Short mmCIF file of C-alpha atoms in Angstrom, two decimals:
data_model
loop_
_atom_site.label_atom_id
_atom_site.label_comp_id
_atom_site.label_asym_id
_atom_site.label_seq_id
_atom_site.Cartn_x
_atom_site.Cartn_y
_atom_site.Cartn_z
CA MET A 254 149.30 100.58 18.19
CA TYR A 255 151.36 97.69 16.97
CA GLN A 256 148.84 95.79 14.82
CA LEU A 257 151.72 94.09 13.04
CA GLN A 258 153.27 92.90 16.28
CA ARG A 259 149.95 91.53 17.55
CA GLY A 260 149.30 89.84 14.22
CA ILE A 261 152.71 88.18 14.20
CA THR A 262 152.36 87.02 17.79
CA ARG A 263 148.97 85.47 17.10
CA ALA A 264 150.23 83.78 13.93
CA ILE A 265 153.25 82.32 15.69
CA SER A 266 151.18 80.99 18.57
CA THR A 267 148.80 79.15 16.23
CA SER A 268 150.92 77.98 13.31
CA LEU A 269 154.42 77.20 14.57
CA THR A 270 155.66 74.46 16.81
CA THR A 271 156.61 75.34 20.36
CA GLN A 272 160.30 75.15 19.59
CA THR A 273 160.08 77.88 16.96
CA THR A 274 158.36 80.53 19.05
CA ASN A 275 161.35 81.64 21.10
CA SER A 276 162.15 84.76 19.08
CA LEU A 277 159.57 87.13 17.66
CA LYS A 278 162.06 88.78 15.36
CA PHE A 279 163.21 85.43 14.04
CA PHE A 280 159.87 85.16 12.26
CA CYS A 281 159.04 88.83 11.80
CA THR A 282 159.08 88.56 8.00
CA PHE A 283 156.67 85.62 7.94
CA GLN A 284 153.18 86.66 8.93
CA PRO A 285 149.68 85.74 7.82
CA ASN A 286 147.34 87.60 5.56
CA LEU A 287 145.16 89.46 8.05
CA PRO A 288 142.57 91.39 6.08
CA GLN A 289 140.36 91.78 9.13
CA LEU A 290 142.92 94.19 10.59
CA LEU A 291 142.87 96.48 7.58
CA PRO A 292 140.62 99.49 7.19
CA GLN A 293 138.77 99.84 3.92
CA SER A 294 141.32 100.78 1.24
CA ARG A 295 140.74 103.18 -1.61
CA GLN A 296 140.38 101.51 -4.97
CA TYR A 297 142.51 102.93 -7.77
CA SER A 298 142.08 102.69 -11.51
CA SER A 299 144.19 103.98 -14.36
CA THR A 300 141.95 107.04 -14.67
CA ASN A 301 141.94 108.04 -11.00
CA PHE A 302 143.35 111.50 -10.39
CA LEU A 303 145.69 111.93 -7.45
CA SER A 304 145.31 114.21 -4.49
CA GLY A 305 148.15 116.37 -3.17
CA PRO A 306 150.79 118.15 -5.26
CA ASP A 307 150.31 115.83 -8.25
CA HIS A 308 146.51 116.10 -8.29
CA GLY A 309 146.58 116.59 -12.06
CA LEU A 310 148.18 113.18 -12.73
CA THR A 311 146.29 109.97 -13.36
CA THR A 312 147.43 106.75 -11.70
CA ASP A 313 148.96 105.55 -14.97
CA GLN A 314 150.91 108.78 -15.29
CA LEU A 315 152.19 108.45 -11.74
CA ILE A 316 153.33 104.88 -12.43
CA GLU A 317 155.21 106.08 -15.51
CA LYS A 318 156.77 108.96 -13.57
CA LEU A 319 157.96 106.81 -10.66
CA ALA A 320 159.09 103.86 -12.79
CA GLY A 321 161.39 106.28 -14.60
CA LYS A 322 163.33 106.84 -11.37
CA THR A 323 166.25 104.72 -10.21
CA GLN A 324 165.79 102.31 -7.31
CA THR A 325 168.32 102.45 -4.45
CA SER A 326 170.03 99.17 -3.61
CA VAL A 327 170.92 98.33 -0.01
CA SER A 328 173.20 95.81 1.66
CA LEU A 329 173.05 93.96 4.95
CA ASN A 330 175.78 96.23 6.30
CA THR A 331 173.84 99.33 5.27
CA LEU A 332 170.74 98.09 7.08
CA MET A 333 172.78 97.48 10.23
CA GLU A 334 174.61 100.80 10.06
CA THR A 335 171.36 102.68 9.59
CA GLY A 336 169.71 100.76 12.42
CA ARG A 337 172.58 101.60 14.76
CA GLY A 338 172.47 105.26 13.79
CA ASP A 339 175.98 105.22 12.29
CA LEU A 340 174.81 107.25 9.30
CA LEU A 341 173.52 109.98 11.64
CA SER A 342 176.94 110.59 13.21
CA LYS A 343 177.47 113.97 11.52
CA HIS A 344 174.14 115.32 12.69
CA THR A 345 173.47 113.58 15.98
CA ASN A 346 174.37 115.04 19.36
CA TYR A 347 175.60 112.10 21.38
CA ASN A 348 174.34 113.82 24.51
CA ASP A 349 170.83 113.13 23.22
CA SER A 350 168.84 110.60 25.16
CA ASP A 351 168.51 107.12 23.73
CA THR A 352 164.89 107.91 22.93
CA ALA A 353 165.81 111.06 20.98
CA ALA A 354 168.51 109.22 19.03
CA THR A 355 166.09 106.38 18.23
CA GLU A 356 163.49 108.87 17.00
CA LYS A 357 166.06 110.39 14.64
CA ILE A 358 167.00 106.94 13.33
CA LEU A 359 163.36 106.04 12.72
CA ARG A 360 162.70 109.35 11.02
CA GLN A 361 165.72 108.86 8.74
CA VAL A 362 164.62 105.35 7.76
CA ALA A 363 160.99 106.41 7.31
CA THR A 364 161.99 109.30 5.04
CA PHE A 365 164.04 106.95 2.87
CA LEU A 366 161.19 104.43 2.63
CA ASN A 367 158.67 107.14 1.83
CA ARG A 368 160.74 107.99 -1.25
CA GLU A 369 161.97 104.53 -2.18
CA LEU A 370 158.95 102.26 -1.85
CA PRO A 371 156.66 104.03 -4.35
CA ILE A 372 159.46 103.78 -6.92
CA ARG A 373 159.88 100.05 -6.30
CA PHE A 374 156.14 99.42 -6.48
CA ALA A 375 155.93 101.38 -9.77
CA HIS A 376 158.68 99.27 -11.37
CA ARG A 377 156.82 96.09 -10.49
CA ILE A 378 153.47 97.45 -11.68
CA ASN A 379 155.10 98.14 -15.04
CA ASP A 380 156.29 94.54 -15.10
CA LEU A 381 152.83 93.23 -14.16
CA ASN A 382 151.36 95.24 -17.03
CA ARG A 383 153.69 93.64 -19.56
CA VAL A 384 154.14 90.01 -18.52
CA PRO A 385 152.86 87.70 -21.30
CA MET A 386 150.08 85.20 -20.68
CA MET A 387 149.65 86.14 -17.01
CA LYS A 388 148.83 89.86 -17.05
CA ASP A 389 145.05 89.39 -17.47
CA GLN A 390 144.61 86.61 -14.93
CA PRO A 391 142.39 87.52 -11.94
CA SER A 392 145.10 86.62 -9.40
CA VAL A 393 147.69 88.82 -11.14
CA LEU A 394 145.21 91.68 -11.46
CA GLN A 395 144.54 91.40 -7.72
CA VAL A 396 148.25 91.68 -6.94
CA LYS A 397 148.55 94.66 -9.28
CA GLU A 398 145.67 96.38 -7.46
CA TRP A 399 147.48 95.86 -4.12
CA TYR A 400 150.66 97.35 -5.58
CA ILE A 401 148.86 100.36 -7.07
CA THR A 402 147.03 101.02 -3.79
CA SER A 403 150.23 100.82 -1.74
CA MET A 404 152.23 102.92 -4.21
CA THR A 405 149.60 105.67 -4.22
CA GLU A 406 149.06 105.72 -0.46
CA LEU A 407 152.81 106.02 0.15
CA TYR A 408 153.33 108.63 -2.55
CA GLU A 409 150.52 110.81 -1.18
CA PHE A 410 151.81 110.62 2.40
CA ARG A 411 152.99 113.95 3.78
CA LYS A 412 156.62 114.84 4.46
CA ILE A 413 157.91 113.20 7.66
CA GLU A 414 159.03 116.01 9.94
CA ASN A 415 158.18 114.99 13.50
CA GLU A 416 157.33 112.06 15.76
CA LYS A 417 153.61 112.12 14.90
CA ASP A 418 154.38 111.99 11.18
CA GLU A 419 156.67 109.01 11.75
CA ASN A 420 154.07 107.21 13.89
CA ASP A 421 151.40 107.72 11.24
CA PHE A 422 153.79 106.53 8.53
CA ALA A 423 154.54 103.38 10.56
CA ASP A 424 150.81 102.69 10.85
CA LEU A 425 150.52 103.00 7.08
CA LEU A 426 153.44 100.64 6.50
CA GLU A 427 151.92 98.07 8.85
CA ARG A 428 148.82 98.09 6.66
CA VAL A 429 150.93 97.83 3.50
CA TYR A 430 152.92 94.96 4.99
CA GLU A 431 149.77 93.06 5.91
CA ARG A 432 148.09 93.80 2.59
CA HIS A 433 150.98 92.16 0.73
CA ALA A 434 151.39 89.15 3.03
CA GLY A 435 149.62 86.81 0.61
CA VAL A 436 151.28 88.02 -2.59
CA LEU A 437 153.45 84.93 -3.03
CA VAL A 438 150.50 82.54 -2.77
CA THR A 439 148.30 84.75 -4.95
CA MET A 440 150.93 84.93 -7.69
CA ALA A 441 151.41 81.19 -7.35
CA ARG A 442 147.75 80.78 -8.21
CA GLY A 443 148.45 82.67 -11.43
CA ALA A 444 151.34 80.34 -12.27
CA TYR A 445 149.15 77.32 -11.46
CA GLU A 446 146.41 78.63 -13.76
CA LEU A 447 148.97 79.24 -16.49
CA ARG A 448 150.45 75.76 -16.07
CA ALA A 449 146.98 74.24 -16.38
CA ALA A 450 146.23 76.32 -19.48
CA VAL A 451 149.50 75.29 -21.15
CA VAL A 452 148.76 71.63 -20.45
CA LYS A 453 145.30 72.05 -22.00
CA GLY A 454 146.83 73.69 -25.07
CA ASP A 455 145.19 77.07 -24.57
CA TYR A 456 148.37 79.02 -25.37
CA GLY A 457 150.61 79.16 -28.40
CA THR A 458 150.41 77.97 -31.99
CA GLY A 459 148.85 74.55 -32.29
CA GLY A 460 148.30 74.41 -28.55
CA LYS A 461 151.98 74.79 -27.68
CA ALA A 462 153.27 77.83 -25.81
CA ASP A 463 156.23 79.61 -27.36
CA PHE A 464 159.47 78.88 -25.48
CA ASP A 465 160.62 82.49 -25.67
CA GLU A 466 157.35 83.60 -24.07
CA MET A 467 157.76 81.05 -21.30
CA GLN A 468 161.35 82.15 -20.66
CA HIS A 469 160.21 85.76 -20.56
CA MET A 470 157.61 84.80 -17.99
CA HIS A 471 160.21 82.98 -15.87
CA ASP A 472 162.46 86.04 -15.97
CA PHE A 473 159.52 88.18 -14.91
CA LEU A 474 158.79 85.96 -11.90
CA ASP A 475 162.46 86.01 -10.87
CA ARG A 476 162.44 89.81 -10.98
CA PHE A 477 159.12 90.05 -9.22
CA TYR A 478 160.04 87.81 -6.29
CA MET A 479 163.52 89.29 -5.87
CA SER A 480 161.92 92.73 -5.70
CA ARG A 481 159.29 91.49 -3.27
CA ILE A 482 161.96 90.16 -0.92
CA GLY A 483 163.63 93.57 -0.99
CA ILE A 484 160.39 95.40 -0.21
CA ARG A 485 159.58 93.00 2.65
CA VAL A 486 163.08 93.38 4.09
CA LEU A 487 162.96 97.18 4.01
CA ILE A 488 159.53 97.40 5.63
CA GLY A 489 160.18 94.55 8.06
CA GLN A 490 163.48 96.06 9.18
CA TYR A 491 161.88 99.47 9.82
CA LEU A 492 158.93 98.03 11.75
CA SER A 493 161.27 95.79 13.76
CA LEU A 494 163.38 98.82 14.73
CA ARG A 495 160.23 100.27 16.30
CA MET A 496 159.73 97.22 18.53
CA PRO A 497 161.34 96.86 21.96
CA PRO A 498 165.04 96.06 21.42
CA GLU A 499 166.16 92.45 21.67
CA SER A 500 169.67 91.35 22.56
CA ASP A 501 172.03 91.02 19.57
CA PHE A 502 169.36 92.21 17.10
CA ILE A 503 169.35 95.34 14.95
CA GLY A 504 165.80 95.30 13.73
CA MET A 505 165.30 91.84 12.29
CA ILE A 506 169.03 91.27 11.70
CA ASP A 507 170.68 89.03 14.25
CA ASN A 508 174.35 89.93 14.82
CA LYS A 509 175.03 86.48 16.24
CA VAL A 510 173.15 84.02 14.06
CA SER A 511 174.08 80.45 14.91
CA PRO A 512 173.64 78.41 11.70
CA SER A 513 173.24 75.20 13.67
CA CYS A 514 170.51 76.73 15.84
CA VAL A 515 168.51 77.84 12.81
CA VAL A 516 169.05 74.51 11.06
CA ASN A 517 167.87 72.59 14.13
CA ARG A 518 164.65 74.61 14.15
CA ALA A 519 164.14 73.87 10.47
CA ILE A 520 164.77 70.16 11.11
CA GLU A 521 162.09 70.17 13.81
CA ASP A 522 159.57 71.86 11.54
CA ALA A 523 160.34 69.67 8.52
CA THR A 524 160.12 66.52 10.66
CA PHE A 525 156.74 67.65 11.98
CA MET A 526 155.46 68.21 8.43
CA CYS A 527 156.84 64.90 7.16
CA GLU A 528 155.36 62.92 10.05
CA ARG A 529 152.01 64.62 9.51
CA LYS A 530 152.06 63.57 5.83
CA TYR A 531 153.63 60.09 6.01
CA GLY A 532 153.42 59.08 9.67
CA GLU A 533 157.20 58.99 9.99
CA ALA A 534 160.30 60.91 8.93
CA PRO A 535 163.96 60.12 8.18
CA GLU A 536 166.61 60.94 10.76
CA VAL A 537 168.65 64.07 10.11
CA ILE A 538 172.31 64.06 11.12
CA LEU A 539 173.81 67.52 11.66
CA ILE A 540 177.58 67.98 11.29
CA GLN A 541 179.10 71.36 12.11
CA ASN A 542 182.67 72.61 11.76
CA GLN A 543 183.22 75.54 14.12
CA GLY A 544 179.95 76.66 15.68
CA SER A 545 180.69 80.31 14.88
CA THR A 546 178.11 83.07 14.42
CA PHE A 547 177.59 85.83 11.85
CA SER A 548 175.19 88.67 11.02
CA TYR A 549 172.16 87.71 8.95
CA VAL A 550 168.37 87.58 8.84
CA PRO A 551 167.68 84.22 10.53
CA ALA A 552 164.16 83.96 9.10
CA HIS A 553 165.64 83.79 5.58
CA ILE A 554 167.92 80.90 6.53
CA HIS A 555 165.06 79.10 8.23
CA TYR A 556 162.82 79.40 5.18
CA ILE A 557 165.51 78.09 2.81
CA MET A 558 166.51 75.21 5.07
CA LEU A 559 162.89 74.22 5.67
CA GLU A 560 162.34 73.97 1.91
CA LEU A 561 165.52 71.93 1.38
CA LEU A 562 164.74 69.55 4.23
CA LYS A 563 161.11 69.10 3.13
CA ASN A 564 162.32 68.12 -0.33
CA ALA A 565 164.95 65.73 1.05
CA MET A 566 162.52 64.06 3.46
CA ARG A 567 159.79 63.64 0.87
CA ALA A 568 162.23 62.17 -1.69
CA THR A 569 163.72 59.78 0.90
CA VAL A 570 160.38 58.50 2.20
CA GLU A 571 158.89 58.00 -1.26
CA PHE A 572 162.01 56.40 -2.79
CA HIS A 573 162.36 53.90 0.08
CA ALA A 574 158.64 53.36 0.65
CA ASP A 575 158.84 49.64 -0.20
CA THR A 576 161.35 48.86 2.54
CA GLY A 577 160.47 51.54 5.09
CA ASP A 578 164.19 51.68 5.89
CA TYR A 579 165.11 55.32 5.45
CA PRO A 580 168.77 56.31 5.18
CA PRO A 581 169.52 59.45 7.21
CA ILE A 582 169.68 62.89 5.68
CA LYS A 583 173.00 64.60 6.37
CA VAL A 584 173.39 68.33 6.91
CA VAL A 585 176.98 69.65 6.95
CA ILE A 586 177.71 73.23 8.04
CA ALA A 587 181.04 74.87 7.12
CA ASP A 588 181.02 78.09 9.12
CA SER A 589 184.60 78.94 9.96
CA ALA A 590 185.05 82.65 10.72
CA GLU A 591 187.79 82.76 8.05
CA ASN A 592 185.44 81.56 5.31
CA GLU A 593 183.98 84.00 2.80
CA ASP A 594 180.65 82.16 3.00
CA VAL A 595 178.76 80.06 5.47
CA VAL A 596 178.05 76.92 3.43
CA ILE A 597 175.35 74.39 4.33
CA LYS A 598 175.10 71.12 2.44
CA VAL A 599 171.98 68.93 2.56
CA SER A 600 172.57 65.36 1.31
CA ASP A 601 169.87 62.73 0.82
CA GLU A 602 169.56 59.28 -0.72
CA GLY A 603 166.12 59.91 -2.13
CA GLY A 604 166.69 58.66 -5.66
CA GLY A 605 168.07 61.84 -7.20
CA ILE A 606 166.81 63.92 -10.09
CA LYS A 607 166.87 63.13 -13.79
CA ARG A 608 169.50 65.13 -15.64
CA SER A 609 166.81 66.37 -18.02
CA ASN A 610 164.92 67.82 -15.05
CA ILE A 611 167.80 69.66 -13.35
CA GLN A 612 167.07 72.99 -15.03
CA ARG A 613 163.34 72.56 -14.59
CA ILE A 614 163.61 72.48 -10.81
CA TRP A 615 164.33 76.23 -10.93
CA SER A 616 161.14 76.89 -12.89
CA TYR A 617 158.04 78.32 -11.26
CA LEU A 618 155.97 76.12 -13.58
CA PHE A 619 157.50 72.80 -12.54
CA THR A 620 156.39 70.66 -9.62
CA THR A 621 156.27 66.94 -8.93
CA ALA A 622 153.47 67.32 -6.37
CA ASP A 623 150.19 65.49 -6.85
CA PRO A 624 147.70 67.56 -8.92
CA ALA A 625 145.14 67.33 -6.11
CA ILE A 626 147.64 68.91 -3.71
CA GLN A 627 148.39 71.64 -6.23
CA GLN A 628 144.70 72.39 -6.54
CA GLY A 629 144.40 72.56 -2.76
CA MET A 630 147.37 74.91 -2.53
CA VAL A 631 145.84 77.50 -4.86
CA ALA A 632 143.01 77.82 -2.34
CA PHE A 633 145.45 78.04 0.59
CA GLU A 634 144.75 81.23 2.54
CA ASN A 635 147.50 81.12 5.18
CA SER A 636 150.80 82.99 5.19
CA ASP A 637 153.40 82.65 2.48
CA HIS A 638 155.68 80.54 4.67
CA SER A 639 153.83 78.27 7.07
CA ILE A 640 154.20 74.76 8.40
CA ASP A 641 150.44 74.46 7.97
CA SER A 642 151.01 74.08 4.22
CA PRO A 643 151.48 70.66 2.55
CA LEU A 644 154.92 69.06 2.28
CA ALA A 645 154.93 69.72 -1.46
CA GLY A 646 152.77 72.14 -3.33
CA LEU A 647 153.15 74.67 -6.12
CA GLY A 648 156.79 74.15 -7.04
CA TYR A 649 157.97 77.51 -5.73
CA GLY A 650 160.22 76.19 -2.98
CA LEU A 651 163.57 75.99 -4.79
CA PRO A 652 163.35 79.10 -7.00
CA ILE A 653 162.15 81.25 -4.08
CA SER A 654 164.86 79.78 -1.83
CA ARG A 655 167.51 80.65 -4.41
CA ALA A 656 166.14 84.20 -4.57
CA TYR A 657 166.43 84.52 -0.78
CA ALA A 658 170.02 83.22 -0.91
CA ARG A 659 171.02 85.57 -3.74
CA PHE A 660 169.39 88.61 -2.14
CA PHE A 661 172.35 89.19 0.20
CA GLY A 662 175.01 87.83 -2.18
CA GLY A 663 174.77 84.08 -1.61
CA ASP A 664 173.56 81.28 -3.88
CA LEU A 665 171.89 77.89 -4.02
CA SER A 666 173.06 75.01 -6.23
CA VAL A 667 172.06 71.39 -6.77
CA MET A 668 174.09 68.31 -7.73
CA SER A 669 172.17 65.09 -8.21
CA MET A 670 172.79 61.47 -9.14
CA GLU A 671 169.73 59.77 -10.61
CA GLY A 672 168.97 56.54 -8.80
CA SER A 673 170.99 57.58 -5.76
CA GLY A 674 170.42 60.98 -4.19
CA THR A 675 170.90 64.74 -4.22
CA ASP A 676 173.30 67.23 -2.67
CA VAL A 677 172.15 70.83 -2.29
CA PHE A 678 174.64 73.59 -1.40
CA LEU A 679 173.48 76.79 0.27
CA HIS A 680 176.01 79.65 0.26
CA LEU A 681 175.38 82.58 2.63
CA ASN A 682 177.59 85.65 2.28
CA ARG A 683 178.96 86.31 5.77
CA LEU A 684 180.61 89.62 4.85
CA GLY A 685 177.33 91.53 4.48
CA ASP A 686 178.77 93.85 1.81
CA SER A 687 176.83 92.58 -1.18
CA THR A 688 174.08 94.94 -2.36
CA GLU A 689 170.71 93.53 -3.33
CA PRO A 690 170.41 92.65 -7.04
CA LEU A 691 167.68 95.16 -7.87
CA PRO A 692 165.60 94.09 -10.87
CA VAL A 693 164.50 96.70 -13.39
CA SER A 694 161.19 96.66 -15.20
#
């Protein structure tokens, strides 16, 4: 019954190091694209007519209808309260069995998702229809087809009134979750194709793309990926709530995340990737203040830290390649329980970044990776976040990491000294009261 769970387990066993396989839920948001598990999906076009109560609407009309509705923002605290059943307190008989209470929780979450997800998909489809320069690219059209299919399947699903309805809805969401697993890489192909076209002079007057168009495209990608994180969190949290409970977890949220534990796992993975690429890796020194814990999605922290450490290791090895004497990378964690944020600083002596490039590092069109590696990455068919990928690739690491940090009210900032090194500061909101910054189309 749990295709998602089996798919995650298989992916973890084949693509992660032994040290990172201890917790299934730690990686529940990072799974491979598994098309072989999916039944044949309906194909939708703008002229398709819907079944059900809106059988007279075309797909385009449904998109317009749903995109006109307001999306509902959630916070980390809301996800935890819902997962615990706190929001059922007025209607739940506490003499119910644990199973009955869990069924009510799942039905409440499923009902919310059944309404909310089609609206979110419709907003992004509208955006995909309007983005300049990218909207007609095959990779972007493929993503739009996935979004239209998922939006329509969810919208046409019946009202969730009993356990069977909820089970069937969960099966549908597993398929949706798997269908969208490769969206990040597929959209990255579109950005790669656009970058290549701009370099060739295929866009803009006189072979130069208009800056305003490029900025509009960057804003679109920021909105798109922030929205995608939200959709993955909502679906992943619901599907995790259906799995056997794990100590200290509410769905995929760990109530006792140890920042140092997550960072150590990221260090192990980044070291493995660096040694695979260069044959060796710099030492990483971890300095922690208090060793406290807080509530968060550990997979998000792991992804961000892996990206930061990969960048630091690559810069250090390449900058000191002549001597082979690599200064250590330092990671400092300030995690006092009295602090508003958990702050993690990654410091390297990898030569720093030119001041003229500081803003470009947040662009989805900027990467310092070798062109051959970029070309290989656009053909990469694994999951969005995998240690099987190269150490540097399509230039998405920092902007996506910042989106993950900002999703729950944190941030990511960079200070660099050209010729010396770079300090990166990751802020994670430990209060859990910040609502997701929902993008509008």
